């Protein structure tokens, strides 16, 4: 009895997952020949017709076919061969993740979730900013998408550049997704209230934003500026005779944002 597994090297089962029965007897294991082939030799009495079946036939996404296994009649001294072939019906999708944190982002690959067809999985980290996820899917077209993560823009490449992959049985396809962190922006709006004789205008005040102990970044009232993700403080150089009435909008009361 010969066992052959046809899976293109991507199947989820091994020889140990299959067995055979002769005329409904006890299940017997295959002796491995290599990773995908097994063989068991039996010596059987004459005068009986034999049929060989596999208890695991047509299960776990494998299609089972038989050759020379049904109604076998033996003649003295004769050797006959029954071949059972299990052919894997799914394809494999490997999704690779790269996170580019060059604008203040800090998320690792495991913070992202990918969807392939009806399956979803977080990425397993393979490096500081890289990860991978593997799926087994029915042959045919399948979609690839990613759950949105605030502050990151995904791009798709290789076999999933258009968001749809065509997967053949026993084929491996590769999808690369890169997530680039996006900078934010802030617009400082300055209001000057001259109700006690003051003459200063908005342009007379030096406005800035600052991240920690980094140098101050000068800003102009009403003009948006791009900043890397992070925590900042808005401030201004005080002028004699003027007192700040506090901060509003997206800033905290002390100017932090």
PDB file of C-alpha atoms in Angstrom:
ATOM      1  CA  UNK A   1       0.000   0.000   0.000  1.00  0.00           C
ATOM      2  CA  UNK A   2       1.618   3.230  -1.186  1.00  0.00           C
ATOM      3  CA  UNK A   3       0.749   6.680   0.169  1.00  0.00           C
ATOM      4  CA  UNK A   4       1.443   9.866  -1.804  1.00  0.00           C
ATOM      5  CA  UNK A   5       0.780  13.377  -0.497  1.00  0.00           C
ATOM      6  CA  UNK A   6       0.582  16.092  -3.159  1.00  0.00           C
ATOM      7  CA  UNK A   7       0.628  19.486  -1.491  1.00  0.00           C
ATOM      8  CA  UNK A   8       3.298  21.633  -3.158  1.00  0.00           C
ATOM      9  CA  UNK A   9       5.173  21.749   0.146  1.00  0.00           C
ATOM     10  CA  UNK A  10       2.495  23.857   1.841  1.00  0.00           C
ATOM     11  CA  UNK A  11       0.054  21.263   3.164  1.00  0.00           C
ATOM     12  CA  UNK A  12      -0.920  21.110   6.810  1.00  0.00           C
ATOM     13  CA  UNK A  13      -0.845  17.307   7.142  1.00  0.00           C
ATOM     14  CA  UNK A  14       1.951  14.719   7.209  1.00  0.00           C
ATOM     15  CA  UNK A  15       2.142  10.947   6.733  1.00  0.00           C
ATOM     16  CA  UNK A  16       1.405  10.491  10.429  1.00  0.00           C
ATOM     17  CA  UNK A  17      -2.041  12.021   9.880  1.00  0.00           C
ATOM     18  CA  UNK A  18      -3.108   9.249   7.461  1.00  0.00           C
ATOM     19  CA  UNK A  19      -3.724   5.527   7.836  1.00  0.00           C
ATOM     20  CA  UNK A  20      -5.388   2.684   5.917  1.00  0.00           C
ATOM     21  CA  UNK A  21      -7.650  -0.272   6.577  1.00  0.00           C
ATOM     22  CA  UNK A  22      -7.852  -3.594   4.764  1.00  0.00           C
ATOM     23  CA  UNK A  23     -11.351  -5.067   4.565  1.00  0.00           C
ATOM     24  CA  UNK A  24     -12.521  -2.902   7.449  1.00  0.00           C
ATOM     25  CA  UNK A  25      -9.823  -4.083   9.843  1.00  0.00           C
ATOM     26  CA  UNK A  26      -7.751  -2.064  12.257  1.00  0.00           C
ATOM     27  CA  UNK A  27      -6.185   1.191  11.036  1.00  0.00           C
ATOM     28  CA  UNK A  28      -2.530   0.808  10.072  1.00  0.00           C
ATOM     29  CA  UNK A  29       0.148   3.469   9.749  1.00  0.00           C
ATOM     30  CA  UNK A  30       2.363   4.050   6.733  1.00  0.00           C
ATOM     31  CA  UNK A  31       6.115   3.534   6.914  1.00  0.00           C
ATOM     32  CA  UNK A  32       7.758   6.770   5.707  1.00  0.00           C
ATOM     33  CA  UNK A  33       9.814   6.707   2.513  1.00  0.00           C
ATOM     34  CA  UNK A  34      10.264  10.486   2.439  1.00  0.00           C
ATOM     35  CA  UNK A  35       8.310  13.490   3.703  1.00  0.00           C
ATOM     36  CA  UNK A  36       5.444  13.003   1.240  1.00  0.00           C
ATOM     37  CA  UNK A  37       5.556   9.267   0.529  1.00  0.00           C
ATOM     38  CA  UNK A  38       4.897   6.205   2.644  1.00  0.00           C
ATOM     39  CA  UNK A  39       4.624   2.495   1.990  1.00  0.00           C
ATOM     40  CA  UNK A  40       3.463  -0.579   3.889  1.00  0.00           C
ATOM     41  CA  UNK A  41       3.917  -4.136   2.616  1.00  0.00           C
ATOM     42  CA  UNK A  42       1.435  -6.790   3.669  1.00  0.00           C
ATOM     43  CA  UNK A  43       1.441 -10.565   3.212  1.00  0.00           C
ATOM     44  CA  UNK A  44      -2.157 -11.776   2.984  1.00  0.00           C
ATOM     45  CA  UNK A  45      -3.884 -15.135   2.600  1.00  0.00           C
ATOM     46  CA  UNK A  46      -5.196 -16.285  -0.777  1.00  0.00           C
ATOM     47  CA  UNK A  47      -8.825 -16.909  -1.536  1.00  0.00           C
ATOM     48  CA  UNK A  48     -10.103 -13.539  -0.336  1.00  0.00           C
ATOM     49  CA  UNK A  49     -10.862 -10.352  -2.203  1.00  0.00           C
ATOM     50  CA  UNK A  50      -9.316  -7.301  -0.564  1.00  0.00           C
ATOM     51  CA  UNK A  51     -10.253  -3.624  -0.536  1.00  0.00           C
ATOM     52  CA  UNK A  52      -8.141  -0.881   0.990  1.00  0.00           C
ATOM     53  CA  UNK A  53      -9.645   2.366   2.249  1.00  0.00           C
ATOM     54  CA  UNK A  54      -8.401   5.392   4.123  1.00  0.00           C
ATOM     55  CA  UNK A  55     -10.362   6.463   7.248  1.00  0.00           C
ATOM     56  CA  UNK A  56      -9.271  10.078   6.723  1.00  0.00           C
ATOM     57  CA  UNK A  57     -10.336  10.180   3.066  1.00  0.00           C
ATOM     58  CA  UNK A  58     -11.484  13.534   1.661  1.00  0.00           C
ATOM     59  CA  UNK A  59     -11.001  15.405   4.926  1.00  0.00           C
ATOM     60  CA  UNK A  60      -8.951  18.396   6.084  1.00  0.00           C
ATOM     61  CA  UNK A  61      -8.934  19.979   2.608  1.00  0.00           C
ATOM     62  CA  UNK A  62      -7.367  16.912   0.961  1.00  0.00           C
ATOM     63  CA  UNK A  63      -9.010  15.027  -1.912  1.00  0.00           C
ATOM     64  CA  UNK A  64      -8.367  11.273  -1.816  1.00  0.00           C
ATOM     65  CA  UNK A  65      -7.993   9.090  -4.915  1.00  0.00           C
ATOM     66  CA  UNK A  66      -7.369   5.333  -5.105  1.00  0.00           C
ATOM     67  CA  UNK A  67      -5.577   3.263  -7.710  1.00  0.00           C
ATOM     68  CA  UNK A  68      -5.625  -0.541  -7.569  1.00  0.00           C
ATOM     69  CA  UNK A  69      -7.206  -0.583  -4.123  1.00  0.00           C
ATOM     70  CA  UNK A  70     -10.661  -2.072  -4.704  1.00  0.00           C
ATOM     71  CA  UNK A  71     -11.635  -5.729  -5.060  1.00  0.00           C
ATOM     72  CA  UNK A  72      -8.038  -6.941  -5.232  1.00  0.00           C
ATOM     73  CA  UNK A  73      -7.571 -10.697  -5.761  1.00  0.00           C
ATOM     74  CA  UNK A  74      -4.201 -12.188  -5.005  1.00  0.00           C
ATOM     75  CA  UNK A  75      -2.511 -15.084  -6.771  1.00  0.00           C
ATOM     76  CA  UNK A  76       0.182 -17.098  -5.019  1.00  0.00           C
ATOM     77  CA  UNK A  77       3.530 -15.381  -5.326  1.00  0.00           C
ATOM     78  CA  UNK A  78       2.009 -12.269  -6.906  1.00  0.00           C
ATOM     79  CA  UNK A  79       2.587  -8.708  -5.667  1.00  0.00           C
ATOM     80  CA  UNK A  80      -0.001  -6.015  -6.236  1.00  0.00           C
ATOM     81  CA  UNK A  81       0.160  -2.330  -5.445  1.00  0.00           C
ATOM     82  CA  UNK A  82      -2.573  -0.085  -4.054  1.00  0.00           C
ATOM     83  CA  UNK A  83      -1.798   3.623  -4.259  1.00  0.00           C
ATOM     84  CA  UNK A  84      -3.660   6.208  -2.187  1.00  0.00           C
ATOM     85  CA  UNK A  85      -3.057   9.827  -3.176  1.00  0.00           C
ATOM     86  CA  UNK A  86      -4.066  12.810  -1.064  1.00  0.00           C
ATOM     87  CA  UNK A  87      -4.055  16.116  -2.957  1.00  0.00           C
ATOM     88  CA  UNK A  88      -4.218  19.365  -1.008  1.00  0.00           C
ATOM     89  CA  UNK A  89      -6.868  21.763  -2.304  1.00  0.00           C
ATOM     90  CA  UNK A  90      -5.889  25.062  -0.683  1.00  0.00           C
ATOM     91  CA  UNK A  91      -3.292  27.709  -1.438  1.00  0.00           C
ATOM     92  CA  UNK A  92      -1.055  29.588   0.980  1.00  0.00           C
ATOM     93  CA  UNK A  93      -0.946  33.357   1.441  1.00  0.00           C
ATOM     94  CA  UNK A  94       2.028  34.870   3.259  1.00  0.00           C
ATOM     95  CA  UNK A  95       1.567  38.504   4.255  1.00  0.00           C
ATOM     96  CA  UNK A  96       4.706  40.413   5.221  1.00  0.00           C
ATOM     97  CA  UNK A  97       4.480  43.628   7.233  1.00  0.00           C
ATOM     98  CA  UNK A  98       6.924  46.546   7.379  1.00  0.00           C
ATOM     99  CA  UNK A  99       6.261  49.543   9.624  1.00  0.00           C
ATOM    100  CA  UNK A 100       8.047  52.803   8.814  1.00  0.00           C
ATOM    101  CA  UNK A 101       8.212  55.002  11.909  1.00  0.00           C
ATOM    102  CA  UNK A 102       9.992  58.089  10.605  1.00  0.00           C
ATOM    103  CA  UNK A 103       7.443  60.694  11.712  1.00  0.00           C
ATOM    104  CA  UNK A 104       7.175  59.969  15.421  1.00  0.00           C
ATOM    105  CA  UNK A 105       5.245  56.700  15.275  1.00  0.00           C
ATOM    106  CA  UNK A 106       6.177  53.863  17.642  1.00  0.00           C
ATOM    107  CA  UNK A 107       3.864  50.962  16.778  1.00  0.00           C
ATOM    108  CA  UNK A 108       5.353  47.505  16.055  1.00  0.00           C
ATOM    109  CA  UNK A 109       4.038  45.143  13.376  1.00  0.00           C
ATOM    110  CA  UNK A 110       1.952  43.227  15.946  1.00  0.00           C
ATOM    111  CA  UNK A 111      -0.282  46.294  16.381  1.00  0.00           C
ATOM    112  CA  UNK A 112      -1.764  45.705  12.913  1.00  0.00           C
ATOM    113  CA  UNK A 113      -4.396  43.165  11.835  1.00  0.00           C
ATOM    114  CA  UNK A 114      -4.684  41.792   8.300  1.00  0.00           C
ATOM    115  CA  UNK A 115      -7.754  40.209   6.715  1.00  0.00           C
ATOM    116  CA  UNK A 116      -7.461  37.566   3.992  1.00  0.00           C
ATOM    117  CA  UNK A 117     -10.849  36.482   2.757  1.00  0.00           C
ATOM    118  CA  UNK A 118     -12.907  35.715   5.866  1.00  0.00           C
ATOM    119  CA  UNK A 119      -9.839  35.143   8.061  1.00  0.00           C
ATOM    120  CA  UNK A 120      -8.134  37.712  10.286  1.00  0.00           C
ATOM    121  CA  UNK A 121      -4.842  37.662  12.146  1.00  0.00           C
ATOM    122  CA  UNK A 122      -2.458  39.990  13.917  1.00  0.00           C
ATOM    123  CA  UNK A 123       1.116  39.947  12.658  1.00  0.00           C
ATOM    124  CA  UNK A 124       3.783  37.998  14.517  1.00  0.00           C
ATOM    125  CA  UNK A 125       6.807  40.244  15.007  1.00  0.00           C
ATOM    126  CA  UNK A 126       9.891  39.106  13.080  1.00  0.00           C
ATOM    127  CA  UNK A 127      11.940  42.225  13.879  1.00  0.00           C
ATOM    128  CA  UNK A 128      11.584  45.626  15.517  1.00  0.00           C
ATOM    129  CA  UNK A 129       9.356  46.942  12.733  1.00  0.00           C
ATOM    130  CA  UNK A 130       8.548  43.815  10.703  1.00  0.00           C
ATOM    131  CA  UNK A 131       6.125  40.917  10.990  1.00  0.00           C
ATOM    132  CA  UNK A 132       4.388  38.120   9.098  1.00  0.00           C
ATOM    133  CA  UNK A 133       1.082  36.255   8.977  1.00  0.00           C
ATOM    134  CA  UNK A 134       0.198  33.063   7.073  1.00  0.00           C
ATOM    135  CA  UNK A 135      -3.198  31.961   5.764  1.00  0.00           C
ATOM    136  CA  UNK A 136      -4.496  28.868   3.964  1.00  0.00           C
ATOM    137  CA  UNK A 137      -7.325  29.722   1.585  1.00  0.00           C
ATOM    138  CA  UNK A 138      -9.505  27.980  -1.023  1.00  0.00           C
ATOM    139  CA  UNK A 139      -8.270  28.242  -4.582  1.00  0.00           C
ATOM    140  CA  UNK A 140      -9.564  31.280  -6.447  1.00  0.00           C
ATOM    141  CA  UNK A 141      -9.733  35.017  -5.894  1.00  0.00           C
ATOM    142  CA  UNK A 142      -9.413  36.300  -2.342  1.00  0.00           C
ATOM    143  CA  UNK A 143      -9.292  39.826  -0.942  1.00  0.00           C
ATOM    144  CA  UNK A 144      -6.582  41.294   1.266  1.00  0.00           C
ATOM    145  CA  UNK A 145      -7.224  44.254   3.549  1.00  0.00           C
ATOM    146  CA  UNK A 146      -6.011  45.701   6.796  1.00  0.00           C
ATOM    147  CA  UNK A 147      -7.863  47.207   9.737  1.00  0.00           C
ATOM    148  CA  UNK A 148      -7.223  50.947   9.790  1.00  0.00           C
ATOM    149  CA  UNK A 149      -4.801  52.228  12.422  1.00  0.00           C
ATOM    150  CA  UNK A 150      -4.888  55.945  13.173  1.00  0.00           C
ATOM    151  CA  UNK A 151      -1.790  57.798  12.000  1.00  0.00           C
ATOM    152  CA  UNK A 152      -0.581  55.127   9.549  1.00  0.00           C
ATOM    153  CA  UNK A 153      -1.064  54.861   5.794  1.00  0.00           C
ATOM    154  CA  UNK A 154      -0.893  51.344   4.262  1.00  0.00           C
ATOM    155  CA  UNK A 155       0.399  50.468   0.806  1.00  0.00           C
ATOM    156  CA  UNK A 156       0.120  47.031  -0.830  1.00  0.00           C
ATOM    157  CA  UNK A 157       2.688  45.383  -3.093  1.00  0.00           C
ATOM    158  CA  UNK A 158       3.642  42.117  -4.825  1.00  0.00           C
ATOM    159  CA  UNK A 159       0.722  39.739  -5.397  1.00  0.00           C
ATOM    160  CA  UNK A 160      -1.800  41.943  -3.540  1.00  0.00           C
ATOM    161  CA  UNK A 161      -1.000  45.292  -5.136  1.00  0.00           C
ATOM    162  CA  UNK A 162      -4.653  45.692  -6.174  1.00  0.00           C
ATOM    163  CA  UNK A 163      -6.116  44.307  -2.927  1.00  0.00           C
ATOM    164  CA  UNK A 164      -7.181  41.038  -4.617  1.00  0.00           C
ATOM    165  CA  UNK A 165      -5.083  37.888  -4.959  1.00  0.00           C
ATOM    166  CA  UNK A 166      -5.633  34.899  -7.239  1.00  0.00           C
ATOM    167  CA  UNK A 167      -4.485  31.766  -5.448  1.00  0.00           C
ATOM    168  CA  UNK A 168      -4.185  28.351  -7.049  1.00  0.00           C
ATOM    169  CA  UNK A 169      -4.304  25.105  -5.087  1.00  0.00           C
ATOM    170  CA  UNK A 170      -0.889  24.222  -3.645  1.00  0.00           C
ATOM    171  CA  UNK A 171       0.482  27.653  -4.633  1.00  0.00           C
ATOM    172  CA  UNK A 172       2.141  30.194  -2.338  1.00  0.00           C
ATOM    173  CA  UNK A 173       1.515  33.884  -3.002  1.00  0.00           C
ATOM    174  CA  UNK A 174       3.172  36.801  -1.237  1.00  0.00           C
ATOM    175  CA  UNK A 175       1.624  40.075  -0.121  1.00  0.00           C
ATOM    176  CA  UNK A 176       3.736  42.938   1.232  1.00  0.00           C
ATOM    177  CA  UNK A 177       2.037  45.664   3.274  1.00  0.00           C
ATOM    178  CA  UNK A 178       3.988  48.733   4.366  1.00  0.00           C
ATOM    179  CA  UNK A 179       2.545  51.106   6.958  1.00  0.00           C
ATOM    180  CA  UNK A 180       4.128  54.549   7.057  1.00  0.00           C
ATOM    181  CA  UNK A 181       3.402  56.754  10.037  1.00  0.00           C
ATOM    182  CA  UNK A 182       1.936  60.097   9.058  1.00  0.00           C
ATOM    183  CA  UNK A 183       2.870  63.475  10.561  1.00  0.00           C
ATOM    184  CA  UNK A 184       0.218  65.668  12.131  1.00  0.00           C
ATOM    185  CA  UNK A 185      -0.387  69.378  11.841  1.00  0.00           C
ATOM    186  CA  UNK A 186      -1.319  72.260  14.097  1.00  0.00           C
ATOM    187  CA  UNK A 187      -2.642  75.732  13.398  1.00  0.00           C
ATOM    188  CA  UNK A 188      -1.960  78.382  16.031  1.00  0.00           C
ATOM    189  CA  UNK A 189      -4.627  81.083  16.139  1.00  0.00           C
ATOM    190  CA  UNK A 190      -3.716  84.225  18.043  1.00  0.00           C
ATOM    191  CA  UNK A 191      -6.264  86.794  19.203  1.00  0.00           C
ATOM    192  CA  UNK A 192      -5.287  90.176  20.646  1.00  0.00           C
ATOM    193  CA  UNK A 193      -7.849  92.131  22.649  1.00  0.00           C
ATOM    194  CA  UNK A 194      -7.047  95.851  22.927  1.00  0.00           C
ATOM    195  CA  UNK A 195      -9.850  97.081  25.217  1.00  0.00           C
ATOM    196  CA  UNK A 196      -7.590  99.016  27.629  1.00  0.00           C
ATOM    197  CA  UNK A 197      -5.626 101.171  25.269  1.00  0.00           C
ATOM    198  CA  UNK A 198      -3.211  98.587  23.882  1.00  0.00           C
ATOM    199  CA  UNK A 199      -1.948  98.926  20.297  1.00  0.00           C
ATOM    200  CA  UNK A 200      -0.236  95.603  19.628  1.00  0.00           C
ATOM    201  CA  UNK A 201      -1.361  93.416  16.741  1.00  0.00           C
ATOM    202  CA  UNK A 202      -1.204  89.652  16.231  1.00  0.00           C
ATOM    203  CA  UNK A 203       2.004  89.961  14.235  1.00  0.00           C
ATOM    204  CA  UNK A 204       3.758  91.630  17.178  1.00  0.00           C
ATOM    205  CA  UNK A 205       3.698  88.385  19.198  1.00  0.00           C
ATOM    206  CA  UNK A 206       6.329  85.710  18.693  1.00  0.00           C
ATOM    207  CA  UNK A 207       4.486  82.373  18.658  1.00  0.00           C
ATOM    208  CA  UNK A 208       6.119  78.955  18.865  1.00  0.00           C
ATOM    209  CA  UNK A 209       5.636  75.266  19.569  1.00  0.00           C
ATOM    210  CA  UNK A 210       8.181  73.111  21.359  1.00  0.00           C
ATOM    211  CA  UNK A 211       8.698  69.382  21.935  1.00  0.00           C
ATOM    212  CA  UNK A 212      10.381  68.707  25.249  1.00  0.00           C
ATOM    213  CA  UNK A 213      13.799  70.356  25.346  1.00  0.00           C
ATOM    214  CA  UNK A 214      14.086  70.589  21.583  1.00  0.00           C
ATOM    215  CA  UNK A 215      14.537  74.018  19.965  1.00  0.00           C
ATOM    216  CA  UNK A 216      11.400  76.116  19.628  1.00  0.00           C
ATOM    217  CA  UNK A 217       9.665  76.133  16.260  1.00  0.00           C
ATOM    218  CA  UNK A 218       8.360  79.552  15.240  1.00  0.00           C
ATOM    219  CA  UNK A 219       4.810  79.611  13.916  1.00  0.00           C
ATOM    220  CA  UNK A 220       2.544  82.194  12.355  1.00  0.00           C
ATOM    221  CA  UNK A 221      -1.020  82.727  13.485  1.00  0.00           C
ATOM    222  CA  UNK A 222      -3.503  80.983  11.201  1.00  0.00           C
ATOM    223  CA  UNK A 223      -0.857  79.039   9.288  1.00  0.00           C
ATOM    224  CA  UNK A 224      -0.775  75.238   9.610  1.00  0.00           C
ATOM    225  CA  UNK A 225       2.561  73.527  10.217  1.00  0.00           C
ATOM    226  CA  UNK A 226       3.467  69.852   9.938  1.00  0.00           C
ATOM    227  CA  UNK A 227       4.818  68.090  13.024  1.00  0.00           C
ATOM    228  CA  UNK A 228       5.947  64.561  13.740  1.00  0.00           C
ATOM    229  CA  UNK A 229       3.702  62.589  16.064  1.00  0.00           C
ATOM    230  CA  UNK A 230       4.406  63.319  19.720  1.00  0.00           C
ATOM    231  CA  UNK A 231       3.672  65.651  22.635  1.00  0.00           C
ATOM    232  CA  UNK A 232       4.231  69.387  22.287  1.00  0.00           C
ATOM    233  CA  UNK A 233       3.663  72.655  24.112  1.00  0.00           C
ATOM    234  CA  UNK A 234       2.406  75.849  22.509  1.00  0.00           C
ATOM    235  CA  UNK A 235       3.836  79.100  23.790  1.00  0.00           C
ATOM    236  CA  UNK A 236       4.585  82.729  23.021  1.00  0.00           C
ATOM    237  CA  UNK A 237       6.959  85.464  24.101  1.00  0.00           C
ATOM    238  CA  UNK A 238       5.065  87.734  26.495  1.00  0.00           C
ATOM    239  CA  UNK A 239       4.904  91.458  25.788  1.00  0.00           C
ATOM    240  CA  UNK A 240       4.743  94.082  28.526  1.00  0.00           C
ATOM    241  CA  UNK A 241       1.195  95.160  29.322  1.00  0.00           C
ATOM    242  CA  UNK A 242      -0.420  91.999  27.946  1.00  0.00           C
ATOM    243  CA  UNK A 243      -1.530  88.936  29.840  1.00  0.00           C
ATOM    244  CA  UNK A 244      -2.539  85.592  28.346  1.00  0.00           C
ATOM    245  CA  UNK A 245      -6.157  84.654  28.938  1.00  0.00           C
ATOM    246  CA  UNK A 246      -5.404  80.910  28.473  1.00  0.00           C
ATOM    247  CA  UNK A 247      -5.627  78.317  25.758  1.00  0.00           C
ATOM    248  CA  UNK A 248      -8.598  76.818  23.966  1.00  0.00           C
ATOM    249  CA  UNK A 249      -9.171  74.430  21.063  1.00  0.00           C
ATOM    250  CA  UNK A 250      -7.132  71.216  21.042  1.00  0.00           C
ATOM    251  CA  UNK A 251      -4.579  72.523  23.532  1.00  0.00           C
ATOM    252  CA  UNK A 252      -4.813  71.813  27.244  1.00  0.00           C
ATOM    253  CA  UNK A 253      -5.199  74.819  29.553  1.00  0.00           C
ATOM    254  CA  UNK A 254      -1.420  74.975  29.890  1.00  0.00           C
ATOM    255  CA  UNK A 255      -0.842  74.871  26.121  1.00  0.00           C
ATOM    256  CA  UNK A 256       0.118  71.199  25.905  1.00  0.00           C
ATOM    257  CA  UNK A 257      -1.076  69.154  22.944  1.00  0.00           C
TER     258      UNK A 257
END
